[in-house]
JSON list of C-alpha atoms in Angstrom, two decimals:
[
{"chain": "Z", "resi": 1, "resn": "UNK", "atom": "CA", "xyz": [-3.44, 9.71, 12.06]},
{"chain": "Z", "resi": 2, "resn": "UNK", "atom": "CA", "xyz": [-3.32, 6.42, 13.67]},
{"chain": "Z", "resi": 3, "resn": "UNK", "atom": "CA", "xyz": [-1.74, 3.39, 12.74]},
{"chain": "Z", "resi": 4, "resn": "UNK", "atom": "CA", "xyz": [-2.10, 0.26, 14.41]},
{"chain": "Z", "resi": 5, "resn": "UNK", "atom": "CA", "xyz": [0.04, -2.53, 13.13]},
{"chain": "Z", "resi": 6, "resn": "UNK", "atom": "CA", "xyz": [-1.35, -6.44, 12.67]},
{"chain": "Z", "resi": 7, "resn": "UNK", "atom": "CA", "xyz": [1.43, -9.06, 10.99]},
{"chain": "Z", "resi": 8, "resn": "UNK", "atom": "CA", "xyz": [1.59, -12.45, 10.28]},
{"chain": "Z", "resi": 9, "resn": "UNK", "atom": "CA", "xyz": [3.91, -14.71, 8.33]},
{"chain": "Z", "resi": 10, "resn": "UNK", "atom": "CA", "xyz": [5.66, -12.67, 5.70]},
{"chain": "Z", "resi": 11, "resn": "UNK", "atom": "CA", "xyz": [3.01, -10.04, 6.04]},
{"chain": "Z", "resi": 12, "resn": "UNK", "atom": "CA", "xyz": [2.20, -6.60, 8.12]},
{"chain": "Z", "resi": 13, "resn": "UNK", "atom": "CA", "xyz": [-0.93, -4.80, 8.34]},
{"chain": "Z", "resi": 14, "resn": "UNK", "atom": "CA", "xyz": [-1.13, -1.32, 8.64]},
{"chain": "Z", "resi": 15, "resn": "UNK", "atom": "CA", "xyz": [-4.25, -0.26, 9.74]},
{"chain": "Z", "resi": 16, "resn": "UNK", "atom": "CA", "xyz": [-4.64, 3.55, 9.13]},
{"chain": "Z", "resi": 17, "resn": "UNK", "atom": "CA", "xyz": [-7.43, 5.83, 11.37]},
{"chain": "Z", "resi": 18, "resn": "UNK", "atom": "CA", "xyz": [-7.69, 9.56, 11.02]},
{"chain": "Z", "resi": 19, "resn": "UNK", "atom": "CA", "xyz": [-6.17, 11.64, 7.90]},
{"chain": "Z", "resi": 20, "resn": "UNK", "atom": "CA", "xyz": [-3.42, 10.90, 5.48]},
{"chain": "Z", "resi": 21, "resn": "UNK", "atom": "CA", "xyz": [-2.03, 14.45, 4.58]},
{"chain": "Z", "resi": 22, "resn": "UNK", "atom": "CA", "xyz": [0.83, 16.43, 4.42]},
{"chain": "Z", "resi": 23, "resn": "UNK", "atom": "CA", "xyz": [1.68, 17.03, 7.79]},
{"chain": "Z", "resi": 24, "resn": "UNK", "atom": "CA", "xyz": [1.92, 12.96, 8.46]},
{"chain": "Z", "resi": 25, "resn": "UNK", "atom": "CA", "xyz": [2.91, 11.03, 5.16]},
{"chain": "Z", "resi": 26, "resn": "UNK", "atom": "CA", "xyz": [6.47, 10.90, 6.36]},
{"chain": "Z", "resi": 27, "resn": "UNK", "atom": "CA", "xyz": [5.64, 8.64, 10.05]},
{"chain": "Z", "resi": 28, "resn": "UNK", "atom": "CA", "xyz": [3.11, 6.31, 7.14]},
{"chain": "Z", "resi": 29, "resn": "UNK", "atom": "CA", "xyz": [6.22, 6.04, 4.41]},
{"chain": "Z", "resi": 30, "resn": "UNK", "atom": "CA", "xyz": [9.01, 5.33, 7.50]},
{"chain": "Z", "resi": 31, "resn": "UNK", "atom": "CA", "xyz": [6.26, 2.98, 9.17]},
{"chain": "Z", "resi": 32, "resn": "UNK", "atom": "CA", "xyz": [6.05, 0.78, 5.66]},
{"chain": "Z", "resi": 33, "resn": "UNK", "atom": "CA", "xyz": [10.03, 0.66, 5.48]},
{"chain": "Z", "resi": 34, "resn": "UNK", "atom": "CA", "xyz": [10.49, -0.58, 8.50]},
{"chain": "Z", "resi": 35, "resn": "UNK", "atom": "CA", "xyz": [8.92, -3.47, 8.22]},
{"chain": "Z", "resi": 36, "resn": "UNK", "atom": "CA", "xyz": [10.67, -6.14, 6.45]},
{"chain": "Z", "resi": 37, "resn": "UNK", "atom": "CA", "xyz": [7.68, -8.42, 5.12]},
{"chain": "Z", "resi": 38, "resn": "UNK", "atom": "CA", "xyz": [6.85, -9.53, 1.45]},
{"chain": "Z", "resi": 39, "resn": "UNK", "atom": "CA", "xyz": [3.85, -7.98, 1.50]},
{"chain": "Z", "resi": 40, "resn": "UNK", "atom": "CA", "xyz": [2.75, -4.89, 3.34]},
{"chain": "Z", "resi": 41, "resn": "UNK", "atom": "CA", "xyz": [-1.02, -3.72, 3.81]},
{"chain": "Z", "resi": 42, "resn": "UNK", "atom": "CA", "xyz": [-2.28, -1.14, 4.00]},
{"chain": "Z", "resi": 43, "resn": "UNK", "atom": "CA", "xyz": [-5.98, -0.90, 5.01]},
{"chain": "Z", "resi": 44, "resn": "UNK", "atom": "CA", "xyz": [-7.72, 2.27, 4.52]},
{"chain": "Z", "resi": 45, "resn": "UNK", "atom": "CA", "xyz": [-10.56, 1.33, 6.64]},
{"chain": "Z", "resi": 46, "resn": "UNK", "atom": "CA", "xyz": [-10.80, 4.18, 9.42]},
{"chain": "Z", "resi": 47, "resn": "UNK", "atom": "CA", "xyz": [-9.09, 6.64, 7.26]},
{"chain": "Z", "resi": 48, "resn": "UNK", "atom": "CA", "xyz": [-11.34, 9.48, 6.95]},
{"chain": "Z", "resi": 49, "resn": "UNK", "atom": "CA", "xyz": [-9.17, 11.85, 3.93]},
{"chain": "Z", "resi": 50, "resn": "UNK", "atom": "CA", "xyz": [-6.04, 11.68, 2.18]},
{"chain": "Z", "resi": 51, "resn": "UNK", "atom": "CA", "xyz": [-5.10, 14.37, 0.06]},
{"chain": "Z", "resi": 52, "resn": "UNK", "atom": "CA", "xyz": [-2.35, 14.36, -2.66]},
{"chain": "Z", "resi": 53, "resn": "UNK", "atom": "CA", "xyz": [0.98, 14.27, -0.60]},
{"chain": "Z", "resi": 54, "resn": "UNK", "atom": "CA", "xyz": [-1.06, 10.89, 1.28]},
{"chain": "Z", "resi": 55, "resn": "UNK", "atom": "CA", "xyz": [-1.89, 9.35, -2.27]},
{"chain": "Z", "resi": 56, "resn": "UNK", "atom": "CA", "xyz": [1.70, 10.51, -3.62]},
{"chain": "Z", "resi": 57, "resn": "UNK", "atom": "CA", "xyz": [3.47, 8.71, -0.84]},
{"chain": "Z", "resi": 58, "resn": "UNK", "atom": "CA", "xyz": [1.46, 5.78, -1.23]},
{"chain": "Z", "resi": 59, "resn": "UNK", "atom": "CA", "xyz": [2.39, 5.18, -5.02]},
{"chain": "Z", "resi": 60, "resn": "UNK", "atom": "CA", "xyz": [6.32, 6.00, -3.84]},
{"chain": "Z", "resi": 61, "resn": "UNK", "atom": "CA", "xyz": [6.20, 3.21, -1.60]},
{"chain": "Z", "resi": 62, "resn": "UNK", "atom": "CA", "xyz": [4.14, 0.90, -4.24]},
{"chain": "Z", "resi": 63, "resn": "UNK", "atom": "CA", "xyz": [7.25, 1.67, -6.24]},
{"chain": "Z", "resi": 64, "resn": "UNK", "atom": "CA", "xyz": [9.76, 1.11, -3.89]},
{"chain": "Z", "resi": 65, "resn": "UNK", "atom": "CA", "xyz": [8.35, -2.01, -2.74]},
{"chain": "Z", "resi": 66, "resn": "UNK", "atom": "CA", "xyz": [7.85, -3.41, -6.03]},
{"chain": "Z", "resi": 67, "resn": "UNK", "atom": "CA", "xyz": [11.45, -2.94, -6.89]},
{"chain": "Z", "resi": 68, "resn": "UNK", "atom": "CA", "xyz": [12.64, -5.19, -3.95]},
{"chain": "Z", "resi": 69, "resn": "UNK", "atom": "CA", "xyz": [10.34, -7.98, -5.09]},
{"chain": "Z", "resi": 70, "resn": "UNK", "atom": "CA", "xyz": [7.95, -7.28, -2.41]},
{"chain": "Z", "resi": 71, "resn": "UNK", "atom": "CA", "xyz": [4.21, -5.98, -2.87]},
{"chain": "Z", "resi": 72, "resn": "UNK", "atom": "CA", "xyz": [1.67, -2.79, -1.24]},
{"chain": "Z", "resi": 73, "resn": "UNK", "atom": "CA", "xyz": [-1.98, -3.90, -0.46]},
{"chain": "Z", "resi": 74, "resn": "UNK", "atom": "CA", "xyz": [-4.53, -1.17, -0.56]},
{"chain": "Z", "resi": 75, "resn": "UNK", "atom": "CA", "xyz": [-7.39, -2.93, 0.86]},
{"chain": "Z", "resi": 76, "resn": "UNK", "atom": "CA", "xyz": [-10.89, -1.85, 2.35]},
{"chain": "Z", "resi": 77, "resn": "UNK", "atom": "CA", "xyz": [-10.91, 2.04, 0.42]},
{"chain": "Z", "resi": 78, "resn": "UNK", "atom": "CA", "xyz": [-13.73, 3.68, 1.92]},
{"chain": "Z", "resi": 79, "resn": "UNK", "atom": "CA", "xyz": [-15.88, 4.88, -1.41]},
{"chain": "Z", "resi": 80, "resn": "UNK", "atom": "CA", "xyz": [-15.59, 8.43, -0.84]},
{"chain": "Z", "resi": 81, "resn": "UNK", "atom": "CA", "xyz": [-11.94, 8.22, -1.01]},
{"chain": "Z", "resi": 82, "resn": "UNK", "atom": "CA", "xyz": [-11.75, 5.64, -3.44]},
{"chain": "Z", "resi": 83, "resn": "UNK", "atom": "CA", "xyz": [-14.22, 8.09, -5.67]},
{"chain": "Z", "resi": 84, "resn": "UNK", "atom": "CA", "xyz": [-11.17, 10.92, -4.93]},
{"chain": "Z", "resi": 85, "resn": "UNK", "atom": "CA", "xyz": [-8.88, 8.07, -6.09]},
{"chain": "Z", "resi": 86, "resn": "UNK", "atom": "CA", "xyz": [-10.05, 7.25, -9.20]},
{"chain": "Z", "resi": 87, "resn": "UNK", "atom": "CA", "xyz": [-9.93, 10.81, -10.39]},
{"chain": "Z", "resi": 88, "resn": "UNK", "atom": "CA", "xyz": [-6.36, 11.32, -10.00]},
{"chain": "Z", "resi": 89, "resn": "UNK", "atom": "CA", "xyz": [-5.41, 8.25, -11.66]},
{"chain": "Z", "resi": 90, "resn": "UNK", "atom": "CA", "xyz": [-3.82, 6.47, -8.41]},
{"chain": "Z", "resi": 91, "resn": "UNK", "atom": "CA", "xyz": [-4.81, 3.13, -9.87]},
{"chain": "Z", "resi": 92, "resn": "UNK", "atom": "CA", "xyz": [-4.09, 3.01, -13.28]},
{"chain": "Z", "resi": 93, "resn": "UNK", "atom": "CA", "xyz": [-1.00, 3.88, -11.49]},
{"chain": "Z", "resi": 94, "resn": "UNK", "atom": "CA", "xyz": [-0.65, 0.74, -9.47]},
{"chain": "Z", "resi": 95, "resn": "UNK", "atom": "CA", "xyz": [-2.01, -0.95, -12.39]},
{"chain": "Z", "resi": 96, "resn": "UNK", "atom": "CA", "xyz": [1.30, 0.08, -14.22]},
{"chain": "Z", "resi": 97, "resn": "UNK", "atom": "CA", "xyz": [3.72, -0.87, -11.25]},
{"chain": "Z", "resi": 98, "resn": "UNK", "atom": "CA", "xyz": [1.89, -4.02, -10.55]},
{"chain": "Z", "resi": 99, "resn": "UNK", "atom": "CA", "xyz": [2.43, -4.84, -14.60]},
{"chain": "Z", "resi": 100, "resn": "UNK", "atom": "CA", "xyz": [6.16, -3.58, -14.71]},
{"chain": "Z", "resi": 101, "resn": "UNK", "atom": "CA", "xyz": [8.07, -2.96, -11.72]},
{"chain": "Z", "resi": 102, "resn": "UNK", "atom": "CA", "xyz": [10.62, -1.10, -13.08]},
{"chain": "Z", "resi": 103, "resn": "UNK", "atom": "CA", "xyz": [8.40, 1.70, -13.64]}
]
């Protein structure tokens, strides 16, 4: 996986390329703490699978952020992963955080 990294006032953008698995969820998760921003991004774009560990990590971090005040962005979900999405849950998830962030 590839990340290439866009920020702006109190924002980053991580732009991911490749796969989100197992053997790379920890470089995404120590990439989004290390940035201190308000709202971190994360756009899905060029990512071509994610399997549980990838979609695990991202709803870790959701938390995490969420309890510091601060926000995740999922943005631009290719369809075939959103589809893969949608069946585990992962958004009624965020849902959840995004409505109570001491979840």
């Amino acid at each position: 996986m590839e990340i290439r990294i866009r920020q702006q006032k109190g924002m980053v953008t991580l732009e991911l390329e490749g796969e989100l698995d197992f053997s790379n969820v920890e470089q995404l998760q120590q990439e989004i703490q290390r940035h201190p921003e308000e709202v971190v991004e994360i756009d899905l774009q060029g990512l071509l699978f994610i399997d549980s560990s990838g979609a695990g990590m991202l709803l870790s971090q959701a938390r995490y952020l969420y309890r510091q005040g601060r926000t995740l962005r999922i943005v631009n979900i290719p369809d075939f992963i959103r589809e893969d999405l949608e069946m585990i849950g992962f958004f009624k998830v965020l849902e959840i955080l995004e409505s109570n962030p001491n979840a």
